[in-house]
């Protein structure tokens, strides 16, 4: 942020996280500058159609997802309006339960709605601009302040009294608007760059899935004679390939098994266990997994893992699959994951990629549709229909995918790193502006710019 100059005169605040402020700014508690209430403390019955009933999960970056928000009847809506749960235009909503520190200024374009108590409703007094209040609330300085106020609490919740007691800084009103205009312009440029990187990540993910699905169902030879597999979701496969059930590709002595039904509380020294949510890249490590007591685990010897086995998530987030590394050999599973132990001659890397393919996931997902908690029946997993190339071809496909996907994954990592860097820059810029570390009083948007103009390079940001 070297392109922006500081103010000429500062004063010491006596507050560690603020350090100093421009001399003409005011510092006090938030309750001096706005009134704080919250939404409904009870949840009315939810309707398929009705008035929006907004909660924490619906609030994004200065926006509300009304399309996916819950709906309540007009009668319940009218009652909550009378109880003060309907925000007015210009008020600011702050997420205060669970996810702390997202905010949105209520805009006149929003439909009528009411909110749950997980959202604070902040009504600025005349001395305070709504937009400046929004940027201060979402700044890294303030989010850190809120987190420090709930440190050690099992339930992450900012009460109204804690919000009232937030340390707040107040520039003159015209300066507040200048800061908000500056941040609107600069964060819009950063957000555009973030969106482009996120689109790249999405495209790479789609390309990754397409490459896997094509390789494991069509092979690597584009000139190979094809035949109808007889399975609708597989379509044509190479003529010399077989079609088989997953259970026929598994070691008959170890079979396809799920694990411990009730693993008990996590213990410091016990047997490693893998839950469905652990089946993610980089998570199958001793320091990332929970443990259960040997007494409980002893009853589930049948589902212990060996190096090279596959674990497949079958409840909650379904369809994730990973290969068991040597570091966690001897670990067990919960009922949320299944062990797939490939038999001799079946390349475990090929089998992993095949289980990741769109075709195999789609046939298994059918059984979970409509369930309150998504889950794959172990019998359906065993009967999953897979193409079966010769063993040497399995290895060739796995080698090919290892090489191609490594390059894609590297690009995705770089794009994710760029998103993280841009988000850090965004947060730092907001914090610097709302605490007076940079002076933007003389800032003017470029004459040919608009909110979405991005040709001017950002300070300290490399697209």
CSV table of C-alpha atoms in Angstrom, one decimal:
chain,number,residue,atom,x,y,z
A,1,UNK,CA,0.0,0.0,0.0
A,2,UNK,CA,3.0,2.3,-0.6
A,3,UNK,CA,1.1,4.3,-3.2
A,4,UNK,CA,-1.1,5.7,-0.5
A,5,UNK,CA,0.2,8.4,1.9
A,6,UNK,CA,-0.5,8.6,5.7
A,7,UNK,CA,-2.1,11.5,7.5
A,8,UNK,CA,0.0,14.4,8.7
A,9,UNK,CA,-0.9,14.2,12.4
A,10,UNK,CA,-1.7,11.2,14.5
A,11,UNK,CA,-2.6,10.7,18.2
A,12,UNK,CA,-2.0,7.7,20.4
A,13,UNK,CA,-5.2,5.8,21.2
A,14,UNK,CA,-4.1,3.7,24.1
A,15,UNK,CA,-5.7,0.7,22.4
A,16,UNK,CA,-3.2,-1.9,21.4
A,17,UNK,CA,-4.8,-3.1,18.2
A,18,UNK,CA,-5.4,0.5,16.9
A,19,UNK,CA,-2.2,2.1,18.2
A,20,UNK,CA,-2.8,5.5,16.7
A,21,UNK,CA,-5.4,7.5,14.8
A,22,UNK,CA,-5.6,10.7,12.8
A,23,UNK,CA,-5.7,13.5,15.3
A,24,UNK,CA,-9.1,14.8,14.2
A,25,UNK,CA,-10.8,11.3,14.4
A,26,UNK,CA,-13.0,10.2,17.4
A,27,UNK,CA,-12.6,6.9,19.1
A,28,UNK,CA,-15.3,5.5,21.4
A,29,UNK,CA,-17.6,2.5,21.8
A,30,UNK,CA,-19.9,1.6,18.9
A,31,UNK,CA,-23.0,2.1,21.1
A,32,UNK,CA,-22.3,5.9,20.9
A,33,UNK,CA,-22.8,5.9,17.2
A,34,UNK,CA,-25.5,3.4,16.4
A,35,UNK,CA,-28.4,1.4,18.0
A,36,UNK,CA,-28.0,-2.4,18.1
A,37,UNK,CA,-30.9,-5.0,18.1
A,38,UNK,CA,-31.2,-8.4,16.6
A,39,UNK,CA,-33.7,-10.7,14.9
A,40,UNK,CA,-36.2,-13.3,16.0
A,41,UNK,CA,-35.2,-15.5,19.0
A,42,UNK,CA,-37.6,-18.2,17.8
A,43,UNK,CA,-38.0,-19.9,14.5
A,44,UNK,CA,-41.5,-19.9,12.9
A,45,UNK,CA,-42.6,-22.8,10.7
A,46,UNK,CA,-40.9,-22.8,7.4
A,47,UNK,CA,-43.0,-22.7,4.2
A,48,UNK,CA,-42.1,-23.6,0.6
A,49,UNK,CA,-43.4,-20.2,-0.5
A,50,UNK,CA,-43.6,-17.1,1.7
A,51,UNK,CA,-41.6,-14.1,3.0
A,52,UNK,CA,-37.8,-14.4,3.3
A,53,UNK,CA,-36.5,-15.3,6.8
A,54,UNK,CA,-32.8,-14.5,6.6
A,55,UNK,CA,-30.1,-16.0,8.8
A,56,UNK,CA,-26.3,-16.0,8.9
A,57,UNK,CA,-25.9,-18.5,6.1
A,58,UNK,CA,-27.7,-16.2,3.7
A,59,UNK,CA,-25.3,-13.2,4.2
A,60,UNK,CA,-22.4,-13.0,1.8
A,61,UNK,CA,-20.1,-10.1,0.8
A,62,UNK,CA,-22.4,-7.1,1.3
A,63,UNK,CA,-25.2,-9.1,-0.2
A,64,UNK,CA,-28.0,-11.5,0.8
A,65,UNK,CA,-29.0,-14.7,-0.9
A,66,UNK,CA,-32.8,-14.4,-0.9
A,67,UNK,CA,-33.2,-17.2,-3.4
A,68,UNK,CA,-32.0,-19.9,-1.0
A,69,UNK,CA,-33.2,-18.2,2.3
A,70,UNK,CA,-35.9,-19.9,4.3
A,71,UNK,CA,-39.5,-18.7,3.8
A,72,UNK,CA,-42.2,-18.1,6.5
A,73,UNK,CA,-46.0,-17.4,6.2
A,74,UNK,CA,-47.3,-13.9,5.8
A,75,UNK,CA,-48.9,-14.1,9.3
A,76,UNK,CA,-45.6,-15.0,11.0
A,77,UNK,CA,-43.8,-12.3,8.9
A,78,UNK,CA,-46.3,-9.6,10.0
A,79,UNK,CA,-45.8,-10.7,13.7
A,80,UNK,CA,-42.0,-10.5,13.4
A,81,UNK,CA,-42.2,-7.1,11.7
A,82,UNK,CA,-44.2,-5.9,14.8
A,83,UNK,CA,-41.5,-7.4,17.0
A,84,UNK,CA,-38.8,-5.3,15.3
A,85,UNK,CA,-37.2,-8.1,13.2
A,86,UNK,CA,-37.5,-6.3,9.9
A,87,UNK,CA,-34.4,-4.2,9.0
A,88,UNK,CA,-34.8,-0.8,7.3
A,89,UNK,CA,-32.9,0.6,4.3
A,90,UNK,CA,-29.6,1.9,5.4
A,91,UNK,CA,-29.3,-0.3,8.4
A,92,UNK,CA,-26.4,-2.8,8.6
A,93,UNK,CA,-26.8,-6.5,9.3
A,94,UNK,CA,-23.9,-8.2,11.1
A,95,UNK,CA,-23.4,-12.0,11.4
A,96,UNK,CA,-22.9,-12.6,15.2
A,97,UNK,CA,-23.5,-16.3,15.8
A,98,UNK,CA,-21.4,-19.1,14.4
A,99,UNK,CA,-19.8,-17.2,11.5
A,100,UNK,CA,-18.6,-13.9,12.9
A,101,UNK,CA,-17.9,-10.7,11.0
A,102,UNK,CA,-19.8,-10.8,7.7
A,103,UNK,CA,-22.0,-7.7,7.1
A,104,UNK,CA,-24.4,-6.2,4.6
A,105,UNK,CA,-26.0,-2.7,4.1
A,106,UNK,CA,-29.7,-3.1,3.6
A,107,UNK,CA,-30.4,-1.8,0.1
A,108,UNK,CA,-33.7,-0.4,-1.3
A,109,UNK,CA,-33.5,-3.0,-4.0
A,110,UNK,CA,-33.9,-5.8,-1.4
A,111,UNK,CA,-37.3,-7.4,-1.0
A,112,UNK,CA,-39.1,-7.1,2.3
A,113,UNK,CA,-37.6,-9.6,4.8
A,114,UNK,CA,-37.1,-10.4,8.5
A,115,UNK,CA,-34.1,-11.8,10.2
A,116,UNK,CA,-33.2,-14.4,12.8
A,117,UNK,CA,-31.4,-13.5,16.0
A,118,UNK,CA,-28.1,-14.7,14.6
A,119,UNK,CA,-28.0,-11.4,12.8
A,120,UNK,CA,-27.4,-8.1,14.6
A,121,UNK,CA,-29.4,-5.1,13.2
A,122,UNK,CA,-27.2,-1.9,13.5
A,123,UNK,CA,-29.0,1.4,13.0
A,124,UNK,CA,-26.5,4.2,12.5
A,125,UNK,CA,-27.1,7.6,14.1
A,126,UNK,CA,-27.0,10.7,11.8
A,127,UNK,CA,-23.3,11.2,12.5
A,128,UNK,CA,-22.4,7.8,11.0
A,129,UNK,CA,-22.6,6.7,7.4
A,130,UNK,CA,-23.9,3.2,6.8
A,131,UNK,CA,-21.2,2.4,4.2
A,132,UNK,CA,-18.4,3.4,6.5
A,133,UNK,CA,-19.9,1.3,9.3
A,134,UNK,CA,-20.1,-1.7,7.0
A,135,UNK,CA,-16.4,-1.4,6.0
A,136,UNK,CA,-15.3,-1.0,9.6
A,137,UNK,CA,-17.3,-4.1,10.7
A,138,UNK,CA,-15.8,-6.3,8.1
A,139,UNK,CA,-12.3,-5.0,8.5
A,140,UNK,CA,-9.6,-7.4,9.8
A,141,UNK,CA,-9.1,-5.0,12.7
A,142,UNK,CA,-12.7,-5.4,13.8
A,143,UNK,CA,-13.1,-9.1,13.1
A,144,UNK,CA,-10.0,-9.7,15.2
A,145,UNK,CA,-11.5,-7.6,17.9
A,146,UNK,CA,-14.8,-9.6,17.9
A,147,UNK,CA,-13.0,-12.9,17.9
A,148,UNK,CA,-11.0,-11.8,20.9
A,149,UNK,CA,-14.2,-11.0,22.8
A,150,UNK,CA,-15.5,-14.6,22.3
A,151,UNK,CA,-12.1,-16.3,22.7
A,152,UNK,CA,-12.5,-19.7,24.5
A,153,UNK,CA,-16.2,-19.8,24.2
A,154,UNK,CA,-17.6,-23.1,23.0
A,155,UNK,CA,-20.4,-21.3,21.2
A,156,UNK,CA,-19.2,-18.5,18.9
A,157,UNK,CA,-21.7,-15.7,19.6
A,158,UNK,CA,-21.5,-12.0,19.8
A,159,UNK,CA,-24.2,-10.7,22.2
A,160,UNK,CA,-25.8,-7.3,21.7
A,161,UNK,CA,-23.9,-6.0,24.7
A,162,UNK,CA,-20.6,-7.1,23.2
A,163,UNK,CA,-21.4,-5.5,19.9
A,164,UNK,CA,-22.2,-2.3,21.8
A,165,UNK,CA,-18.8,-2.4,23.5
A,166,UNK,CA,-16.8,-2.7,20.3
A,167,UNK,CA,-14.1,-0.1,20.0
A,168,UNK,CA,-15.1,2.1,17.0
A,169,UNK,CA,-13.4,5.0,15.2
A,170,UNK,CA,-15.3,7.9,13.6
A,171,UNK,CA,-13.9,10.3,11.0
A,172,UNK,CA,-15.9,13.4,10.0
A,173,UNK,CA,-19.0,12.4,8.0
A,174,UNK,CA,-17.7,13.7,4.6
A,175,UNK,CA,-14.5,11.8,5.2
A,176,UNK,CA,-16.5,8.6,6.0
A,177,UNK,CA,-18.2,8.9,2.6
A,178,UNK,CA,-14.8,9.5,0.9
A,179,UNK,CA,-13.4,6.4,2.5
A,180,UNK,CA,-16.4,4.3,1.6
A,181,UNK,CA,-16.3,5.5,-2.1
A,182,UNK,CA,-12.6,4.7,-2.2
A,183,UNK,CA,-13.1,1.2,-0.8
A,184,UNK,CA,-16.1,0.6,-3.1
A,185,UNK,CA,-13.9,1.3,-6.1
A,186,UNK,CA,-10.7,-0.5,-5.0
A,187,UNK,CA,-12.4,-3.6,-3.6
A,188,UNK,CA,-14.5,-3.9,-6.7
A,189,UNK,CA,-11.3,-4.2,-8.7
A,190,UNK,CA,-9.9,-6.8,-6.3
A,191,UNK,CA,-13.2,-8.7,-6.4
A,192,UNK,CA,-13.1,-8.9,-10.2
A,193,UNK,CA,-9.6,-10.4,-10.0
A,194,UNK,CA,-10.7,-12.8,-7.4
A,195,UNK,CA,-13.7,-13.8,-9.5
A,196,UNK,CA,-11.5,-14.5,-12.5
A,197,UNK,CA,-9.2,-16.8,-10.4
A,198,UNK,CA,-12.3,-18.6,-9.0
A,199,UNK,CA,-13.6,-19.1,-12.5
A,200,UNK,CA,-10.3,-20.6,-13.5
A,201,UNK,CA,-10.4,-22.9,-10.4
A,202,UNK,CA,-13.9,-24.0,-11.4
A,203,UNK,CA,-12.9,-24.7,-15.0
A,204,UNK,CA,-9.9,-26.7,-13.9
A,205,UNK,CA,-12.0,-28.7,-11.6
A,206,UNK,CA,-14.5,-29.4,-14.4
A,207,UNK,CA,-11.6,-30.3,-16.8
A,208,UNK,CA,-10.1,-32.6,-14.2
A,209,UNK,CA,-13.3,-34.5,-13.8
A,210,UNK,CA,-13.8,-34.7,-17.6
A,211,UNK,CA,-10.2,-36.1,-18.1
A,212,UNK,CA,-10.7,-38.7,-15.4
A,213,UNK,CA,-14.1,-39.8,-16.6
A,214,UNK,CA,-12.9,-40.1,-20.2
A,215,UNK,CA,-9.7,-42.0,-19.5
A,216,UNK,CA,-11.3,-44.6,-17.2
A,217,UNK,CA,-14.3,-45.3,-19.5
A,218,UNK,CA,-12.8,-44.8,-23.0
A,219,UNK,CA,-9.1,-45.6,-22.5
A,220,UNK,CA,-6.1,-43.8,-23.9
A,221,UNK,CA,-6.2,-45.1,-27.5
A,222,UNK,CA,-8.6,-42.9,-29.5
A,223,UNK,CA,-8.5,-45.4,-32.4
A,224,UNK,CA,-9.5,-48.5,-30.3
A,225,UNK,CA,-12.6,-50.3,-31.5
A,226,UNK,CA,-15.5,-49.6,-29.2
A,227,UNK,CA,-18.6,-51.6,-28.2
A,228,UNK,CA,-21.8,-50.8,-26.4
A,229,UNK,CA,-21.2,-51.6,-22.7
A,230,UNK,CA,-24.9,-52.4,-22.2
A,231,UNK,CA,-24.9,-50.0,-19.3
A,232,UNK,CA,-26.7,-46.7,-20.0
A,233,UNK,CA,-24.5,-44.5,-17.9
A,234,UNK,CA,-21.2,-46.0,-19.3
A,235,UNK,CA,-22.1,-45.9,-23.0
A,236,UNK,CA,-19.4,-47.3,-25.2
A,237,UNK,CA,-16.2,-48.8,-23.9
A,238,UNK,CA,-13.1,-50.3,-25.7
A,239,UNK,CA,-14.1,-53.6,-27.3
A,240,UNK,CA,-11.5,-55.7,-25.3
A,241,UNK,CA,-12.6,-54.3,-21.9
A,242,UNK,CA,-14.8,-56.1,-19.5
A,243,UNK,CA,-17.7,-54.9,-17.4
A,244,UNK,CA,-17.9,-56.0,-13.8
A,245,UNK,CA,-19.1,-55.2,-10.3
A,246,UNK,CA,-16.9,-53.4,-7.9
A,247,UNK,CA,-17.0,-56.4,-5.5
A,248,UNK,CA,-15.3,-58.5,-8.2
A,249,UNK,CA,-12.2,-56.2,-8.1
A,250,UNK,CA,-11.8,-56.5,-4.3
A,251,UNK,CA,-9.7,-58.9,-2.2
A,252,UNK,CA,-12.2,-61.7,-1.4
A,253,UNK,CA,-10.6,-62.1,2.1
A,254,UNK,CA,-11.1,-58.5,3.1
A,255,UNK,CA,-14.2,-57.4,1.2
A,256,UNK,CA,-15.9,-54.0,1.1
A,257,UNK,CA,-16.6,-53.0,4.7
A,258,UNK,CA,-17.7,-49.9,6.7
A,259,UNK,CA,-16.4,-49.3,10.1
A,260,UNK,CA,-17.2,-48.5,13.7
A,261,UNK,CA,-20.9,-47.4,14.3
A,262,UNK,CA,-20.3,-45.6,17.6
A,263,UNK,CA,-16.6,-44.7,17.9
A,264,UNK,CA,-17.0,-43.0,21.3
A,265,UNK,CA,-15.3,-39.8,22.3
A,266,UNK,CA,-11.9,-38.8,20.9
A,267,UNK,CA,-9.0,-39.9,23.1
A,268,UNK,CA,-5.4,-38.7,23.1
A,269,UNK,CA,-3.8,-42.2,22.8
A,270,UNK,CA,-5.8,-44.8,20.9
A,271,UNK,CA,-6.6,-46.3,17.5
A,272,UNK,CA,-6.8,-43.9,14.6
A,273,UNK,CA,-10.2,-43.6,13.0
A,274,UNK,CA,-11.3,-42.1,9.7
A,275,UNK,CA,-14.7,-40.4,9.4
A,276,UNK,CA,-16.4,-39.6,6.1
A,277,UNK,CA,-15.2,-35.9,6.3
A,278,UNK,CA,-11.6,-37.0,6.6
A,279,UNK,CA,-11.6,-38.5,3.1
A,280,UNK,CA,-9.9,-35.4,1.6
A,281,UNK,CA,-6.5,-34.8,0.0
A,282,UNK,CA,-3.9,-34.3,2.7
A,283,UNK,CA,-6.2,-35.3,5.6
A,284,UNK,CA,-5.2,-39.0,6.0
A,285,UNK,CA,-2.4,-38.2,8.5
A,286,UNK,CA,-2.1,-39.2,12.1
A,287,UNK,CA,-2.1,-35.6,13.3
A,288,UNK,CA,-5.4,-34.9,11.4
A,289,UNK,CA,-7.4,-37.9,12.6
A,290,UNK,CA,-9.4,-38.7,15.8
A,291,UNK,CA,-8.7,-41.7,17.9
A,292,UNK,CA,-10.9,-44.2,19.7
A,293,UNK,CA,-10.2,-46.7,22.5
A,294,UNK,CA,-8.7,-50.1,21.7
A,295,UNK,CA,-11.7,-51.7,23.5
A,296,UNK,CA,-14.1,-50.2,21.0
A,297,UNK,CA,-11.9,-50.8,18.0
A,298,UNK,CA,-11.3,-54.4,18.8
A,299,UNK,CA,-14.9,-55.2,17.9
A,300,UNK,CA,-14.3,-54.0,14.3
A,301,UNK,CA,-11.1,-55.9,13.3
A,302,UNK,CA,-12.8,-56.7,10.0
A,303,UNK,CA,-12.6,-53.0,8.8
A,304,UNK,CA,-9.0,-52.3,9.7
A,305,UNK,CA,-7.0,-50.6,7.0
A,306,UNK,CA,-3.8,-51.6,5.2
A,307,UNK,CA,-1.5,-49.4,3.1
A,308,UNK,CA,-2.9,-49.2,-0.4
A,309,UNK,CA,-6.5,-49.7,0.5
A,310,UNK,CA,-9.1,-47.2,-0.7
A,311,UNK,CA,-11.4,-45.3,1.7
A,312,UNK,CA,-14.7,-44.1,0.2
A,313,UNK,CA,-17.0,-41.6,2.0
A,314,UNK,CA,-20.5,-43.1,2.1
A,315,UNK,CA,-22.5,-40.7,4.4
A,316,UNK,CA,-22.9,-36.9,4.4
A,317,UNK,CA,-20.4,-35.8,1.8
A,318,UNK,CA,-20.5,-38.9,-0.5
A,319,UNK,CA,-18.1,-40.0,-3.2
A,320,UNK,CA,-14.8,-38.8,-1.9
A,321,UNK,CA,-12.0,-41.4,-2.2
A,322,UNK,CA,-8.4,-41.6,-1.1
A,323,UNK,CA,-5.6,-44.2,-0.9
A,324,UNK,CA,-4.5,-45.2,2.5
A,325,UNK,CA,-0.8,-44.1,3.2
A,326,UNK,CA,1.6,-46.2,5.2
A,327,UNK,CA,1.6,-43.7,8.0
A,328,UNK,CA,-2.0,-44.7,9.1
A,329,UNK,CA,-1.9,-48.4,8.4
A,330,UNK,CA,-3.9,-50.2,11.1
A,331,UNK,CA,-6.4,-47.4,11.4
A,332,UNK,CA,-10.1,-48.1,11.3
A,333,UNK,CA,-13.2,-46.4,9.9
A,334,UNK,CA,-16.5,-45.1,11.2
A,335,UNK,CA,-19.8,-46.0,9.5
A,336,UNK,CA,-19.4,-42.9,7.3
A,337,UNK,CA,-16.6,-44.5,5.2
A,338,UNK,CA,-16.1,-47.8,3.5
A,339,UNK,CA,-12.9,-49.7,2.9
A,340,UNK,CA,-12.2,-51.0,-0.7
A,341,UNK,CA,-9.2,-53.3,-0.8
A,342,UNK,CA,-8.2,-54.0,-4.4
A,343,UNK,CA,-7.3,-57.5,-5.3
A,344,UNK,CA,-4.0,-58.5,-6.9
A,345,UNK,CA,-3.7,-57.2,-10.4
A,346,UNK,CA,-6.0,-54.2,-9.8
A,347,UNK,CA,-4.0,-50.9,-9.7
A,348,UNK,CA,-5.3,-49.0,-6.7
A,349,UNK,CA,-4.6,-45.7,-8.4
A,350,UNK,CA,-6.7,-46.7,-11.4
A,351,UNK,CA,-9.5,-47.9,-9.1
A,352,UNK,CA,-9.4,-44.6,-7.2
A,353,UNK,CA,-9.7,-42.6,-10.4
A,354,UNK,CA,-12.5,-44.9,-11.6
A,355,UNK,CA,-14.5,-44.4,-8.3
A,356,UNK,CA,-14.0,-40.6,-8.8
A,357,UNK,CA,-15.4,-40.6,-12.3
A,358,UNK,CA,-18.7,-39.0,-13.0
A,359,UNK,CA,-20.3,-42.2,-14.4
A,360,UNK,CA,-19.6,-44.2,-11.2
A,361,UNK,CA,-20.5,-41.5,-8.8
A,362,UNK,CA,-23.8,-40.8,-10.7
A,363,UNK,CA,-25.0,-44.4,-10.4
A,364,UNK,CA,-24.2,-44.5,-6.7
A,365,UNK,CA,-25.7,-41.1,-6.0
A,366,UNK,CA,-29.1,-42.2,-7.2
A,367,UNK,CA,-29.8,-44.2,-4.0
A,368,UNK,CA,-29.0,-41.2,-1.8
A,369,UNK,CA,-31.4,-38.8,-3.5
A,370,UNK,CA,-34.2,-37.6,-1.2
A,371,UNK,CA,-32.6,-38.8,2.0
A,372,UNK,CA,-32.3,-36.3,4.9
A,373,UNK,CA,-28.6,-37.3,5.2
A,374,UNK,CA,-27.0,-38.4,1.9
A,375,UNK,CA,-25.7,-42.0,2.2
A,376,UNK,CA,-24.6,-44.8,0.0
A,377,UNK,CA,-25.8,-48.3,0.9
A,378,UNK,CA,-22.9,-50.7,1.3
A,379,UNK,CA,-24.8,-53.3,-0.9
A,380,UNK,CA,-25.2,-50.7,-3.7
A,381,UNK,CA,-21.5,-49.9,-3.4
A,382,UNK,CA,-20.6,-53.5,-3.9
A,383,UNK,CA,-22.8,-53.7,-6.9
A,384,UNK,CA,-21.4,-50.6,-8.6
A,385,UNK,CA,-20.8,-51.4,-12.3
A,386,UNK,CA,-17.3,-50.5,-13.5
A,387,UNK,CA,-15.4,-50.9,-16.8
A,388,UNK,CA,-12.5,-53.4,-16.5
A,389,UNK,CA,-9.5,-52.9,-18.7
A,390,UNK,CA,-6.6,-55.4,-18.7
A,391,UNK,CA,-4.2,-54.9,-15.7
A,392,UNK,CA,-1.4,-53.4,-17.8
A,393,UNK,CA,-3.9,-50.8,-19.2
A,394,UNK,CA,-5.1,-50.0,-15.7
A,395,UNK,CA,-1.5,-49.0,-14.8
A,396,UNK,CA,-1.1,-47.0,-18.1
A,397,UNK,CA,-4.3,-45.1,-17.4
A,398,UNK,CA,-3.2,-44.4,-13.8
A,399,UNK,CA,0.2,-43.2,-14.9
A,400,UNK,CA,-1.3,-40.9,-17.5
A,401,UNK,CA,-3.8,-39.4,-15.0
A,402,UNK,CA,-1.0,-39.0,-12.4
A,403,UNK,CA,1.0,-36.8,-14.9
A,404,UNK,CA,-1.9,-34.8,-16.3
A,405,UNK,CA,-3.7,-34.1,-13.1
A,406,UNK,CA,-0.4,-33.1,-11.3
A,407,UNK,CA,-0.2,-30.2,-13.8
A,408,UNK,CA,-3.8,-29.3,-13.3
A,409,UNK,CA,-3.6,-29.5,-9.5
A,410,UNK,CA,-0.5,-27.2,-9.6
A,411,UNK,CA,-2.5,-24.6,-11.6
A,412,UNK,CA,-5.3,-24.9,-9.1
A,413,UNK,CA,-3.0,-24.5,-6.2
A,414,UNK,CA,-1.5,-21.3,-7.8
A,415,UNK,CA,-5.0,-19.9,-8.5
A,416,UNK,CA,-6.0,-20.6,-4.9
A,417,UNK,CA,-2.9,-19.0,-3.6
A,418,UNK,CA,-3.7,-16.0,-5.7
A,419,UNK,CA,-7.2,-15.8,-4.4
A,420,UNK,CA,-5.8,-16.0,-0.8
A,421,UNK,CA,-3.3,-13.2,-1.6
A,422,UNK,CA,-6.0,-11.0,-3.1
A,423,UNK,CA,-8.3,-11.6,-0.2
A,424,UNK,CA,-5.5,-10.6,2.2
A,425,UNK,CA,-4.8,-7.5,0.2
A,426,UNK,CA,-8.5,-6.6,0.3
A,427,UNK,CA,-8.7,-7.1,4.0
A,428,UNK,CA,-5.5,-5.1,4.6
A,429,UNK,CA,-6.7,-2.2,2.4
A,430,UNK,CA,-10.0,-2.0,4.2
A,431,UNK,CA,-8.3,-2.0,7.6
A,432,UNK,CA,-5.8,0.6,6.6
A,433,UNK,CA,-8.6,2.9,5.2
A,434,UNK,CA,-11.0,2.7,8.1
A,435,UNK,CA,-8.4,3.2,10.8
A,436,UNK,CA,-6.7,6.1,9.1
A,437,UNK,CA,-3.4,4.4,8.2
A,438,UNK,CA,-3.8,5.8,4.7
A,439,UNK,CA,-5.2,9.2,3.7
A,440,UNK,CA,-7.7,9.0,0.9
A,441,UNK,CA,-9.3,12.4,1.3
A,442,UNK,CA,-7.9,13.6,-2.0
A,443,UNK,CA,-8.6,10.3,-3.8
A,444,UNK,CA,-10.6,10.6,-7.1
A,445,UNK,CA,-11.7,7.6,-9.3
A,446,UNK,CA,-10.0,7.7,-12.7
A,447,UNK,CA,-12.1,9.7,-15.2
A,448,UNK,CA,-12.6,6.6,-17.4
A,449,UNK,CA,-13.2,4.1,-14.6
A,450,UNK,CA,-16.3,2.4,-13.4
A,451,UNK,CA,-16.9,0.0,-10.5
A,452,UNK,CA,-15.8,-2.9,-12.7
A,453,UNK,CA,-12.8,-1.2,-14.4
A,454,UNK,CA,-9.7,-3.3,-13.8
A,455,UNK,CA,-7.1,-2.1,-16.3
A,456,UNK,CA,-5.3,0.0,-13.7
A,457,UNK,CA,-2.9,-2.3,-11.7
A,458,UNK,CA,-3.5,-2.7,-8.0
A,459,UNK,CA,-0.9,-1.6,-5.5
A,460,UNK,CA,1.2,-4.7,-4.4
A,461,UNK,CA,-1.1,-7.0,-6.3
A,462,UNK,CA,0.1,-9.1,-9.2
A,463,UNK,CA,-2.8,-10.6,-11.2
